[in-house]
PDB file of C-alpha atoms and ligand atoms in Angstrom:
ATOM      1  CA  MET G   1       9.414  69.089  -3.460  1.00  0.00           C
ATOM      2  CA  SER G   2       5.835  68.602  -3.822  1.00  0.00           C
ATOM      3  CA  GLN G   3       4.971  67.469  -7.963  1.00  0.00           C
ATOM      4  CA  LYS G   4       2.506  70.707  -9.006  1.00  0.00           C
ATOM      5  CA  THR G   5       2.928  69.599 -12.651  1.00  0.00           C
ATOM      6  CA  ILE G   6      -0.274  67.644 -14.061  1.00  0.00           C
ATOM      7  CA  GLN G   7       0.335  64.261 -15.118  1.00  0.00           C
ATOM      8  CA  LEU G   8      -1.725  63.298 -18.139  1.00  0.00           C
ATOM      9  CA  THR G   9      -4.349  60.965 -18.103  1.00  0.00           C
ATOM     10  CA  GLU G  10      -5.096  59.675 -21.747  1.00  0.00           C
ATOM     11  CA  PRO G  11      -8.440  61.591 -21.402  1.00  0.00           C
ATOM     12  CA  LEU G  12      -7.266  64.649 -20.304  1.00  0.00           C
ATOM     13  CA  TYR G  13      -5.162  64.899 -22.639  1.00  0.00           C
ATOM     14  CA  GLN G  14      -7.508  64.312 -25.557  1.00  0.00           C
ATOM     15  CA  TYR G  15      -8.845  67.764 -23.913  1.00  0.00           C
ATOM     16  CA  LEU G  16      -5.716  68.931 -23.777  1.00  0.00           C
ATOM     17  CA  LEU G  17      -5.574  68.637 -28.143  1.00  0.00           C
ATOM     18  CA  SER G  18      -8.955  68.907 -28.930  1.00  0.00           C
ATOM     19  CA  HIS G  19      -8.767  71.942 -26.322  1.00  0.00           C
ATOM     20  CA  SER G  20      -5.669  74.108 -27.887  1.00  0.00           C
ATOM     21  CA  LEU G  21      -4.942  72.061 -31.427  1.00  0.00           C
ATOM     22  CA  ALA G  22      -5.094  74.547 -34.495  1.00  0.00           C
ATOM     23  CA  GLU G  23      -3.891  72.090 -37.789  1.00  0.00           C
ATOM     24  CA  HIS G  24      -3.538  74.141 -40.824  1.00  0.00           C
ATOM     25  CA  PRO G  25      -5.170  71.019 -43.090  1.00  0.00           C
ATOM     26  CA  LEU G  26      -1.501  70.308 -43.890  1.00  0.00           C
ATOM     27  CA  GLN G  27      -0.458  69.523 -40.921  1.00  0.00           C
ATOM     28  CA  LYS G  28      -3.198  67.323 -40.715  1.00  0.00           C
ATOM     29  CA  GLN G  29      -2.546  65.793 -43.346  1.00  0.00           C
ATOM     30  CA  LEU G  30       0.966  65.174 -43.587  1.00  0.00           C
ATOM     31  CA  ARG G  31       0.155  63.585 -40.064  1.00  0.00           C
ATOM     32  CA  GLU G  32      -1.795  61.413 -41.295  1.00  0.00           C
ATOM     33  CA  GLU G  33       0.457  60.227 -43.950  1.00  0.00           C
ATOM     34  CA  THR G  34       3.275  59.834 -41.637  1.00  0.00           C
ATOM     35  CA  ASP G  35       1.237  57.594 -39.336  1.00  0.00           C
ATOM     36  CA  ASP G  36       0.704  55.448 -41.860  1.00  0.00           C
ATOM     37  CA  LEU G  37       5.372  54.701 -42.075  1.00  0.00           C
ATOM     38  CA  PRO G  38       6.659  52.003 -40.146  1.00  0.00           C
ATOM     39  CA  MET G  39       8.843  54.831 -38.390  1.00  0.00           C
ATOM     40  CA  ALA G  40       6.349  57.653 -37.368  1.00  0.00           C
ATOM     41  CA  ARG G  41       6.830  56.967 -33.724  1.00  0.00           C
ATOM     42  CA  MET G  42       9.865  59.633 -35.166  1.00  0.00           C
ATOM     43  CA  ALA G  43       7.372  62.173 -36.381  1.00  0.00           C
ATOM     44  CA  THR G  44       7.147  65.824 -34.312  1.00  0.00           C
ATOM     45  CA  ALA G  45       4.126  65.358 -31.688  1.00  0.00           C
ATOM     46  CA  PRO G  46       1.322  67.744 -32.674  1.00  0.00           C
ATOM     47  CA  GLU G  47       0.804  69.639 -29.920  1.00  0.00           C
ATOM     48  CA  GLN G  48       4.746  70.508 -29.974  1.00  0.00           C
ATOM     49  CA  GLY G  49       3.594  71.418 -34.013  1.00  0.00           C
ATOM     50  CA  GLN G  50       0.924  73.962 -32.105  1.00  0.00           C
ATOM     51  CA  PHE G  51       3.787  74.481 -29.807  1.00  0.00           C
ATOM     52  CA  LEU G  52       6.891  75.919 -32.584  1.00  0.00           C
ATOM     53  CA  GLY G  53       3.989  77.586 -33.813  1.00  0.00           C
ATOM     54  CA  VAL G  54       2.712  79.921 -31.966  1.00  0.00           C
ATOM     55  CA  LEU G  55       7.060  80.661 -31.133  1.00  0.00           C
ATOM     56  CA  ILE G  56       7.900  81.699 -34.289  1.00  0.00           C
ATOM     57  CA  LYS G  57       5.049  84.344 -33.945  1.00  0.00           C
ATOM     58  CA  ALA G  58       5.155  85.416 -30.446  1.00  0.00           C
ATOM     59  CA  LEU G  59       9.197  85.377 -31.091  1.00  0.00           C
ATOM     60  CA  ARG G  60       8.987  87.057 -34.444  1.00  0.00           C
ATOM     61  CA  VAL G  61      11.740  84.191 -36.017  1.00  0.00           C
ATOM     62  CA  LYS G  62      12.737  85.050 -39.042  1.00  0.00           C
ATOM     63  CA  ARG G  63      15.650  82.219 -39.579  1.00  0.00           C
ATOM     64  CA  TYR G  64      14.914  78.804 -38.445  1.00  0.00           C
ATOM     65  CA  LEU G  65      17.376  75.879 -37.853  1.00  0.00           C
ATOM     66  CA  GLU G  66      16.284  72.236 -37.773  1.00  0.00           C
ATOM     67  CA  ILE G  67      18.232  69.021 -37.562  1.00  0.00           C
ATOM     68  CA  GLY G  68      15.763  66.352 -37.904  1.00  0.00           C
ATOM     69  CA  THR G  69      13.370  66.726 -40.224  1.00  0.00           C
ATOM     70  CA  PHE G  70      11.762  63.809 -40.472  1.00  0.00           C
ATOM     71  CA  THR G  71       8.823  63.693 -43.312  1.00  0.00           C
ATOM     72  CA  GLY G  72       8.347  67.584 -42.266  1.00  0.00           C
ATOM     73  CA  TYR G  73       5.648  68.124 -39.653  1.00  0.00           C
ATOM     74  CA  SER G  74       8.087  70.371 -37.179  1.00  0.00           C
ATOM     75  CA  SER G  75       9.087  72.514 -40.228  1.00  0.00           C
ATOM     76  CA  LEU G  76       5.998  72.595 -41.667  1.00  0.00           C
ATOM     77  CA  SER G  77       4.537  73.172 -38.829  1.00  0.00           C
ATOM     78  CA  VAL G  78       6.720  76.931 -37.966  1.00  0.00           C
ATOM     79  CA  GLY G  79       6.796  77.321 -41.908  1.00  0.00           C
ATOM     80  CA  LEU G  80       3.129  78.277 -41.599  1.00  0.00           C
ATOM     81  CA  HIS G  81       3.934  80.681 -39.345  1.00  0.00           C
ATOM     82  CA  LEU G  82       6.950  82.331 -40.558  1.00  0.00           C
ATOM     83  CA  PRO G  83       6.804  85.597 -41.519  1.00  0.00           C
ATOM     84  CA  GLU G  84       6.628  86.270 -45.652  1.00  0.00           C
ATOM     85  CA  ASP G  85      10.533  87.241 -45.614  1.00  0.00           C
ATOM     86  CA  GLY G  86      11.658  84.316 -42.958  1.00  0.00           C
ATOM     87  CA  GLU G  87      13.967  81.891 -44.253  1.00  0.00           C
ATOM     88  CA  MET G  88      14.545  78.352 -42.616  1.00  0.00           C
ATOM     89  CA  VAL G  89      17.027  75.690 -43.040  1.00  0.00           C
ATOM     90  CA  ALA G  90      16.544  71.898 -42.581  1.00  0.00           C
ATOM     91  CA  LEU G  91      18.438  69.235 -42.315  1.00  0.00           C
ATOM     92  CA  GLU G  92      18.123  65.716 -42.905  1.00  0.00           C
ATOM     93  CA  ARG G  93      20.372  62.517 -43.387  1.00  0.00           C
ATOM     94  CA  LYS G  94      17.504  60.776 -45.734  1.00  0.00           C
ATOM     95  CA  GLN G  95      16.586  61.809 -48.981  1.00  0.00           C
ATOM     96  CA  GLU G  96      13.190  60.274 -49.447  1.00  0.00           C
ATOM     97  CA  TRP G  97      11.826  61.850 -45.654  1.00  0.00           C
ATOM     98  CA  ALA G  98      13.509  65.093 -46.785  1.00  0.00           C
ATOM     99  CA  GLU G  99      11.441  64.659 -50.215  1.00  0.00           C
ATOM    100  CA  MET G 100       8.270  64.394 -47.684  1.00  0.00           C
ATOM    101  CA  ALA G 101       8.360  67.343 -46.378  1.00  0.00           C
ATOM    102  CA  GLN G 102       9.223  69.152 -49.707  1.00  0.00           C
ATOM    103  CA  VAL G 103       6.179  68.388 -50.896  1.00  0.00           C
ATOM    104  CA  TYR G 104       4.170  69.296 -47.666  1.00  0.00           C
ATOM    105  CA  TRP G 105       6.340  72.949 -48.435  1.00  0.00           C
ATOM    106  CA  GLU G 106       5.859  73.467 -51.665  1.00  0.00           C
ATOM    107  CA  ARG G 107       1.991  72.875 -50.881  1.00  0.00           C
ATOM    108  CA  ALA G 108       1.938  75.323 -48.165  1.00  0.00           C
ATOM    109  CA  GLY G 109       3.978  78.005 -49.946  1.00  0.00           C
ATOM    110  CA  PHE G 110       6.925  78.291 -48.773  1.00  0.00           C
ATOM    111  CA  ALA G 111       9.678  75.787 -50.254  1.00  0.00           C
ATOM    112  CA  SER G 112      11.196  78.301 -51.770  1.00  0.00           C
ATOM    113  CA  ARG G 113      12.178  79.843 -48.693  1.00  0.00           C
ATOM    114  CA  VAL G 114      13.481  76.457 -47.564  1.00  0.00           C
ATOM    115  CA  ASP G 115      17.011  75.672 -47.362  1.00  0.00           C
ATOM    116  CA  LEU G 116      17.166  71.763 -47.389  1.00  0.00           C
ATOM    117  CA  ARG G 117      20.448  70.399 -47.177  1.00  0.00           C
ATOM    118  CA  VAL G 118      20.085  66.124 -47.198  1.00  0.00           C
ATOM    119  CA  GLY G 119      23.029  64.707 -45.691  1.00  0.00           C
ATOM    120  CA  ASN G 120      24.903  63.943 -42.045  1.00  0.00           C
ATOM    121  CA  ALA G 121      23.915  67.093 -39.826  1.00  0.00           C
ATOM    122  CA  LEU G 122      27.540  67.827 -38.138  1.00  0.00           C
ATOM    123  CA  ASP G 123      29.008  68.807 -41.815  1.00  0.00           C
ATOM    124  CA  SER G 124      26.070  70.898 -42.961  1.00  0.00           C
ATOM    125  CA  LEU G 125      26.546  72.175 -39.704  1.00  0.00           C
ATOM    126  CA  GLN G 126      29.865  73.067 -40.336  1.00  0.00           C
ATOM    127  CA  ASP G 127      28.920  73.938 -42.954  1.00  0.00           C
ATOM    128  CA  LEU G 128      26.608  76.652 -42.352  1.00  0.00           C
ATOM    129  CA  LEU G 129      29.817  77.793 -40.037  1.00  0.00           C
ATOM    130  CA  ALA G 130      32.249  78.234 -43.124  1.00  0.00           C
ATOM    131  CA  GLU G 131      29.863  80.048 -44.934  1.00  0.00           C
ATOM    132  CA  GLY G 132      29.695  82.893 -42.317  1.00  0.00           C
ATOM    133  CA  LYS G 133      26.211  81.909 -40.858  1.00  0.00           C
ATOM    134  CA  ALA G 134      27.230  82.654 -37.416  1.00  0.00           C
ATOM    135  CA  GLY G 135      25.128  84.570 -35.420  1.00  0.00           C
ATOM    136  CA  TRP G 136      22.369  84.593 -37.886  1.00  0.00           C
ATOM    137  CA  PHE G 137      19.785  82.483 -36.583  1.00  0.00           C
ATOM    138  CA  ASP G 138      16.905  83.452 -34.176  1.00  0.00           C
ATOM    139  CA  LEU G 139      15.547  79.684 -33.356  1.00  0.00           C
ATOM    140  CA  ALA G 140      17.057  75.869 -33.925  1.00  0.00           C
ATOM    141  CA  PHE G 141      15.054  73.384 -33.077  1.00  0.00           C
ATOM    142  CA  ILE G 142      17.243  69.571 -32.031  1.00  0.00           C
ATOM    143  CA  ASP G 143      16.039  66.680 -33.082  1.00  0.00           C
ATOM    144  CA  ALA G 144      18.194  64.379 -34.680  1.00  0.00           C
ATOM    145  CA  ASP G 145      20.223  61.746 -32.932  1.00  0.00           C
ATOM    146  CA  LYS G 146      21.259  61.794 -29.620  1.00  0.00           C
ATOM    147  CA  PRO G 147      24.279  60.465 -29.486  1.00  0.00           C
ATOM    148  CA  HIS G 148      25.919  63.930 -30.824  1.00  0.00           C
ATOM    149  CA  TYR G 149      22.993  66.351 -29.286  1.00  0.00           C
ATOM    150  CA  ASN G 150      26.422  68.283 -27.538  1.00  0.00           C
ATOM    151  CA  ASP G 151      27.887  68.518 -31.079  1.00  0.00           C
ATOM    152  CA  TYR G 152      24.485  69.539 -32.256  1.00  0.00           C
ATOM    153  CA  PHE G 153      24.034  72.412 -29.377  1.00  0.00           C
ATOM    154  CA  GLU G 154      27.602  73.458 -29.136  1.00  0.00           C
ATOM    155  CA  ALA G 155      27.531  74.372 -33.348  1.00  0.00           C
ATOM    156  CA  CYS G 156      23.762  75.739 -32.239  1.00  0.00           C
ATOM    157  CA  LEU G 157      25.096  78.284 -29.534  1.00  0.00           C
ATOM    158  CA  GLN G 158      27.469  78.942 -32.877  1.00  0.00           C
ATOM    159  CA  LEU G 159      25.017  80.056 -34.976  1.00  0.00           C
ATOM    160  CA  VAL G 160      21.917  80.972 -32.869  1.00  0.00           C
ATOM    161  CA  ARG G 161      22.109  84.935 -32.610  1.00  0.00           C
ATOM    162  CA  PRO G 162      22.577  86.704 -28.825  1.00  0.00           C
ATOM    163  CA  GLN G 163      18.849  86.384 -26.850  1.00  0.00           C
ATOM    164  CA  GLY G 164      17.913  83.564 -29.519  1.00  0.00           C
ATOM    165  CA  LEU G 165      16.612  80.376 -28.577  1.00  0.00           C
ATOM    166  CA  ILE G 166      17.661  76.585 -29.017  1.00  0.00           C
ATOM    167  CA  ILE G 167      14.692  73.946 -28.336  1.00  0.00           C
ATOM    168  CA  ILE G 168      16.043  70.090 -27.868  1.00  0.00           C
ATOM    169  CA  ASP G 169      13.796  67.648 -28.549  1.00  0.00           C
ATOM    170  CA  ASN G 170      12.883  64.431 -26.572  1.00  0.00           C
ATOM    171  CA  VAL G 171      15.116  65.479 -22.600  1.00  0.00           C
ATOM    172  CA  LEU G 172      13.027  62.912 -20.941  1.00  0.00           C
ATOM    173  CA  TRP G 173      13.590  60.469 -23.453  1.00  0.00           C
ATOM    174  CA  HIS G 174      10.329  58.449 -22.822  1.00  0.00           C
ATOM    175  CA  GLY G 175      10.848  58.784 -18.970  1.00  0.00           C
ATOM    176  CA  ASN G 176      13.830  56.385 -19.249  1.00  0.00           C
ATOM    177  CA  VAL G 177      16.666  59.404 -17.812  1.00  0.00           C
ATOM    178  CA  ILE G 178      15.544  58.223 -14.355  1.00  0.00           C
ATOM    179  CA  LYS G 179      15.345  54.317 -14.814  1.00  0.00           C
ATOM    180  CA  ALA G 180      18.777  53.114 -13.648  1.00  0.00           C
ATOM    181  CA  ASP G 181      18.742  50.328 -15.820  1.00  0.00           C
ATOM    182  CA  HIS G 182      18.165  52.108 -18.921  1.00  0.00           C
ATOM    183  CA  THR G 183      22.139  51.853 -19.777  1.00  0.00           C
ATOM    184  CA  ASP G 184      22.368  52.248 -23.591  1.00  0.00           C
ATOM    185  CA  ALA G 185      23.970  54.832 -25.530  1.00  0.00           C
ATOM    186  CA  ASP G 186      21.109  56.988 -26.393  1.00  0.00           C
ATOM    187  CA  THR G 187      19.958  56.719 -22.595  1.00  0.00           C
ATOM    188  CA  GLU G 188      23.428  58.022 -20.956  1.00  0.00           C
ATOM    189  CA  GLU G 189      24.134  60.741 -24.116  1.00  0.00           C
ATOM    190  CA  MET G 190      20.612  61.898 -22.696  1.00  0.00           C
ATOM    191  CA  ARG G 191      21.554  62.338 -18.920  1.00  0.00           C
ATOM    192  CA  ALA G 192      25.045  63.591 -19.559  1.00  0.00           C
ATOM    193  CA  PHE G 193      23.875  66.612 -22.239  1.00  0.00           C
ATOM    194  CA  ASN G 194      20.574  67.104 -19.351  1.00  0.00           C
ATOM    195  CA  ARG G 195      23.236  67.374 -17.002  1.00  0.00           C
ATOM    196  CA  ARG G 196      25.823  69.667 -18.842  1.00  0.00           C
ATOM    197  CA  VAL G 197      23.469  71.832 -20.524  1.00  0.00           C
ATOM    198  CA  HIS G 198      21.661  72.724 -16.768  1.00  0.00           C
ATOM    199  CA  GLN G 199      25.759  73.759 -15.700  1.00  0.00           C
ATOM    200  CA  ASP G 200      26.149  75.583 -19.108  1.00  0.00           C
ATOM    201  CA  PRO G 201      26.496  79.182 -17.755  1.00  0.00           C
ATOM    202  CA  ARG G 202      26.408  80.547 -21.496  1.00  0.00           C
ATOM    203  CA  VAL G 203      22.331  79.466 -21.417  1.00  0.00           C
ATOM    204  CA  GLU G 204      19.508  80.176 -19.847  1.00  0.00           C
ATOM    205  CA  ILE G 205      16.861  77.258 -19.649  1.00  0.00           C
ATOM    206  CA  THR G 206      13.344  75.434 -19.042  1.00  0.00           C
ATOM    207  CA  MET G 207      12.584  71.731 -19.463  1.00  0.00           C
ATOM    208  CA  LEU G 208       8.733  71.167 -20.193  1.00  0.00           C
ATOM    209  CA  PRO G 209       6.533  68.125 -20.061  1.00  0.00           C
ATOM    210  CA  LEU G 210       6.070  68.281 -23.524  1.00  0.00           C
ATOM    211  CA  GLY G 211       5.980  65.720 -26.034  1.00  0.00           C
ATOM    212  CA  ASP G 212       8.811  63.799 -24.936  1.00  0.00           C
ATOM    213  CA  GLY G 213      10.310  66.651 -23.231  1.00  0.00           C
ATOM    214  CA  MET G 214      11.390  69.823 -24.339  1.00  0.00           C
ATOM    215  CA  THR G 215      14.275  72.163 -23.010  1.00  0.00           C
ATOM    216  CA  LEU G 216      14.007  75.487 -24.651  1.00  0.00           C
ATOM    217  CA  ALA G 217      18.064  77.286 -24.010  1.00  0.00           C
ATOM    218  CA  TYR G 218      17.812  81.129 -24.126  1.00  0.00           C
ATOM    219  CA  LYS G 219      21.293  81.627 -25.535  1.00  0.00           C
ATOM    220  CA  GLN G 220      22.514  84.378 -23.251  1.00  0.00           C
TER     221      GLN G 220
HETATM  222  C1  SAM V 301      13.004  62.775 -34.456  1.00  0.00           C
HETATM  223  S1  SAM V 301      12.970  62.441 -36.081  1.00  0.00           S
HETATM  224  C2  SAM V 301      12.163  63.769 -36.428  1.00  0.00           C
HETATM  225  C3  SAM V 301      10.958  64.569 -36.347  1.00  0.00           C
HETATM  226  C4  SAM V 301      10.568  65.716 -37.056  1.00  0.00           C
HETATM  227  N1  SAM V 301      11.189  67.246 -36.135  1.00  0.00           N
HETATM  228  C5  SAM V 301       9.130  65.773 -36.650  1.00  0.00           C
HETATM  229  O1  SAM V 301       8.924  67.563 -37.228  1.00  0.00           O
HETATM  230  O2  SAM V 301       9.130  64.963 -37.478  1.00  0.00           O
HETATM  231  C6  SAM V 301      14.584  62.596 -36.405  1.00  0.00           C
HETATM  232  C7  SAM V 301      15.265  62.619 -38.001  1.00  0.00           C
HETATM  233  O3  SAM V 301      16.934  63.295 -37.687  1.00  0.00           O
HETATM  234  C8  SAM V 301      17.305  62.528 -38.660  1.00  0.00           C
HETATM  235  N2  SAM V 301      19.052  62.130 -38.446  1.00  0.00           N
HETATM  236  C9  SAM V 301      19.283  61.372 -37.465  1.00  0.00           C
HETATM  237  N3  SAM V 301      20.934  61.607 -37.151  1.00  0.00           N
HETATM  238  C10 SAM V 301      20.966  62.408 -38.590  1.00  0.00           C
HETATM  239  C11 SAM V 301      22.458  63.081 -39.032  1.00  0.00           C
HETATM  240  N4  SAM V 301      23.223  62.448 -38.704  1.00  0.00           N
HETATM  241  N5  SAM V 301      21.937  64.150 -39.632  1.00  0.00           N
HETATM  242  C12 SAM V 301      20.941  64.235 -40.305  1.00  0.00           C
HETATM  243  N6  SAM V 301      19.795  63.573 -40.207  1.00  0.00           N
HETATM  244  C13 SAM V 301      19.267  62.796 -39.424  1.00  0.00           C
HETATM  245  C14 SAM V 301      16.641  61.420 -39.311  1.00  0.00           C
HETATM  246  O4  SAM V 301      17.159  60.277 -40.378  1.00  0.00           O
HETATM  247  C15 SAM V 301      14.805  61.196 -38.613  1.00  0.00           C
HETATM  248  O5  SAM V 301      14.318  61.975 -39.866  1.00  0.00           O
END
């Protein structure tokens, strides 16, 4: 099969950004503040935030679940596009980062509609199920530790409604998924996860080369 997806050179990437981003001033401020942190590379890319925002509007998402919030770029991108009666559940294990995200949700005026749960996402997901939230969410975004991606995906399959969407980030894992000499646990898990989801009859997927690679899984 010949390759039709374009390779992004740096100038072409800059063109893409300058001809598609419509960053809210708060998104820009948060991105710049996050850039100063040692773990800045974990942040969701602005073009991914833009993509999430457009999806939220186009799909009329009202209930959004996020697994892995970090300093809040993706949740801010979503929150800015949720309707007035939209709600979000955000899961993050690190208090300090969750608090930074919260500051921006407050500035953007939607903090009261975010149910932030600081702790291990695996526990929070079980709590959500125990609270009767199965089938409650329109869209879930998985962006936390890779070894638990399968657990997150299984929980999301229960928590997202039929015809809802599960988005999984980092599926190309810096390109390491195709490098035979990369046998670390994260890479192996990402490979196994990608194989499983591709074969999973419960979802229909598309894998996009956006950011570090994003899979969109439509729940049947
Ligand atoms: C790639 S970052 C998320 C980026 C974020 N979506 C953004 O918009 O910038 C992954 C986050 O998942 C969190 N995380 C990792 N493992 C977790 C776990 N077991 N439970 C909850 N959060 C976890 C990390 O603390 C980190 O903030």
